[in-house]
Amino acid sequence: MPGGNIIYKGKVTNRSWSELPPEIIRLIATSFAYASAESAYVPETWEQNHFWLNRVIYTAIRDAKSMEVLMNICPKWTAAVATHPVWHHLVQVLDPGNMYLRHNPAVVHHPPYYHYRAIWHYSCVICRINSPQNSKGVGVAERVINTPNLGSCSICREHRGHRAAFCGLCLREAQPYELDTTLDPNYAVFCMANEDDETWPGVDATCRSCRAEWLWKSVCQHPKEREAVGGRKLRSNDWETKTTVDCFVDLGEGSINDVINLALERYWLRKHTRLPDMMSQALAASRLIGHATDEDLEELSSEIDEEDEDDMEFLQMTEDSGVKDLALGDWARHRILDGHWISPADQWYGNKTWPVRAVHPCPWTVENDRDDEDAQGEEEHPTRAVLREEMPPSFSLCELAFQAHRKQMRIVLLPAMKNIVRRLVIECGADGVDPAIRATKMSMDDVMKELRDEAVWFDGVDWLERRRNARREEMQARTPREEGSDDHASTTGSSSGKSSDESSVMSPVLSTSTLQTTPSPPPSTDGKDQTAKRRPVTIAVDPVLNPPRLLHPIPYVPLMAAHLPQFSMEAFKGVWREACQPLYHCRCSICERAMAKAQAVAAAAARPQYNPDTNHGDQIQQQDHKPTQTPTQIELHEVNEVVNSDARSDTLEYDEDEQLDDEYELDEDAKSDASLRRTVYTPPRQVERTRSRSPSPRRLEAGLAAEVPWLHSQALSPRKRSVDEMDETTRTTGKDDRDTSYHHRGEPGTPPKRPRVLSPALSPSPELHDKLDLQNSPTRLRKRSSEDLDSDVEHGKRIKMSGEEDSVSGDSPPVSTSLSESDDVGDESVVRVGAPAIGAATIPRSATPHDKVINSASLKPPPPPVAKRKIPLPGQGWKRSNDDDQ
């Protein structure tokens, strides 16, 4: 054939698909492009009619990606596909203004594919898709990004810095006119940051259309999930599901898995619980408040079906307040009452179990709705609907259902189990047996058997009377059988009479010696005597009621407990353990008396106490009446005794030698005692003037407080006389009470004013805020010489008042008041004479200028030498001594 063209005729075995002509390869590429375009994915964003040009550019770029796949087969296919007409269409779409036409001059004819690749590489794909009417984005590409649908794409600088400005799935960006939603709601893009990295990894933002599309693609293959989210339009009847779906679609909150899980939870609650009814009743009740007239009620009935934002908020608050827990509790309660005691936790973890038939302890209490009682009685429990019920779809909801199951198991079974424990206590108390031991020997099957007894579902049953009746019936049932056996034995007794007589003749007779040597058997003790000796166990139980009260509700009880898995058995054991708690309480005599008293009070409260003949007003008046307490009478007495803080008993008169010895002894005692005040204790009727040790200070203070009850009150709140009273006393007695040379004790009338005796300043509280200096302490004494005593007279800083008992006149008991050698004129308080040594009140006085100087300088002057001086009591003269002569 001329032209050197090769014509193949017949069968040729050395040719392959790589040697096909270019026309055939382009024909194959065209067919492949049509087939891929029909099945390729297009985002729903570009399905709108007004986005037709955007869809054309998007599909053209998508088809170009599929055509490039054919070019990678072999070099001949690459050359053949590079001249396909589809590239002219792509170039015209991407570069409508022919800005890159210079790359294809007329001299050199490049294939259109390379021209398309040049435009694709230097153009921003996002700008070209969103602006198909112009040449925006051509030649401005700077960076390449990866997209889930189109692969690698070039973007410009503007989109590079604002990744959240466009959707990473459909590459649509927000338009300037999308803010005017009244024009068309479809213009709203709602590009939000991507929070679902599991579904769209590497995507920075998504649009509303892509989120709704992918949500539906995730649930469309499962009928349950499709119904849970509300169908293709995503319109659910549940308020929380609807709110969650809208927040995800419009605002991008959460992830697709979270939305599906919540929708399944709400779908399970709507299908298996009474939550919708409870929420609707709560909503209707809230709307009914405030509607009083008929017109308002008619408007309310018309608005019930309408949706309102306030209703959504109210439903959320209502559910948060505990309606969800109530719905789960009702669901668990229904399962338990039907005899299905399997915990939701066992179903979640797949623990092995099998259905067990359940019976009702009190079948006569079951209300039959059907007319056919036989069919109602033959119905097995638990029912198939309960057995085939689905478990909660999520772990959080299953955990709430598990807690509700445990709570309802306790509510339903605890009263009956308490009656079982009450029966053990009463019967074991009568038998003298510890009920705790019998309770520990009971297995769960035994407890289940007791629950199937109808008597445990009554409160206040008399178990002892019931046991006596049961034994009496058993004896009556046993008597006819014994009479029949006695008649049968009488017919056979005559034939055996002869043999019995012969055997009795041949039996040996015991001798007297044998009787004497045979030990007597132990005395038989009756079981009642043994139980009477045992100490009864006192456990508080509920009183007996007449008639007993039926419990409610009463569940179907399974025939065995072996089918219960781990969590179900733990819930059952927990209720039984709580019911047995009174058996293990303290049983000491104190606790037993307290429990017996509480039991008696409960029994008295259970009996009716209302008397119609008694006036109710009198009862209220008697209850409100309270016995008045006798007011405490305070009596004031004169001082008879004064307590010494050093617990010593001293006489009134001292010799000089004895005084030195006493001061030495006081010096030794003061080292061990930190008391700041000392007084002299003088017995009221002391005849012998001998020195003796007094009892302990605590006993003296206790005795003195008992004899002189006004001592503490007077020391705390002394009475200060007025000037008129002092002048009246001076005119009557002829003596000035303000004179410190004497002091009255035991005189009738108004008590004299206390003498202004100088003493160290003490704080009214027993606490010492300042640390005491041991060297300058007022209780730190030393033995002085005669020179020191002479110097005391010169300084005149010590005052000692002593009195002798006047046997002639007997005006007042002998009292002695002394001051320590550390007393200073500058101190601001005086010790109350006759007050207790510990906690005695101090009497402040005004400070002199000299005292203020010393206090401001915070210096303690050294203790001045003490002067000894005697002052006679009233009615006595001066007693001359050696000191006066000196």
Short mmCIF file of C-alpha atoms in Angstrom, two decimals, residues 3 107 114 139 172 253 286 438 466 472 479 501 542 568 583 606 618 672 707 817:
data_model
loop_
_atom_site.label_atom_id
_atom_site.label_comp_id
_atom_site.label_asym_id
_atom_site.label_seq_id
_atom_site.Cartn_x
_atom_site.Cartn_y
_atom_site.Cartn_z
CA GLY A 3 2.47 5.87 1.74
CA VAL A 107 4.79 29.24 15.46
CA TYR A 114 0.30 21.95 28.66
CA GLY A 139 -1.71 34.37 37.62
CA ARG A 172 -16.75 28.24 48.52
CA GLU A 253 -20.33 23.32 67.21
CA SER A 286 -46.27 26.47 82.94
CA ARG A 438 -29.40 -17.02 111.33
CA ARG A 466 -48.61 -16.76 112.78
CA ARG A 472 -51.52 -25.82 115.18
CA THR A 479 -53.74 -36.10 113.86
CA ASP A 501 -45.89 -61.91 127.08
CA ASP A 542 -41.75 -2.10 114.10
CA SER A 568 -27.52 -7.35 89.39
CA LEU A 583 -28.78 -6.95 113.57
CA ALA A 606 -48.93 3.91 116.15
CA ASP A 618 -57.67 22.25 126.37
CA SER A 672 7.17 27.92 144.09
CA GLU A 707 -20.61 29.22 153.04
CA THR A 817 -4.73 42.90 156.37
#
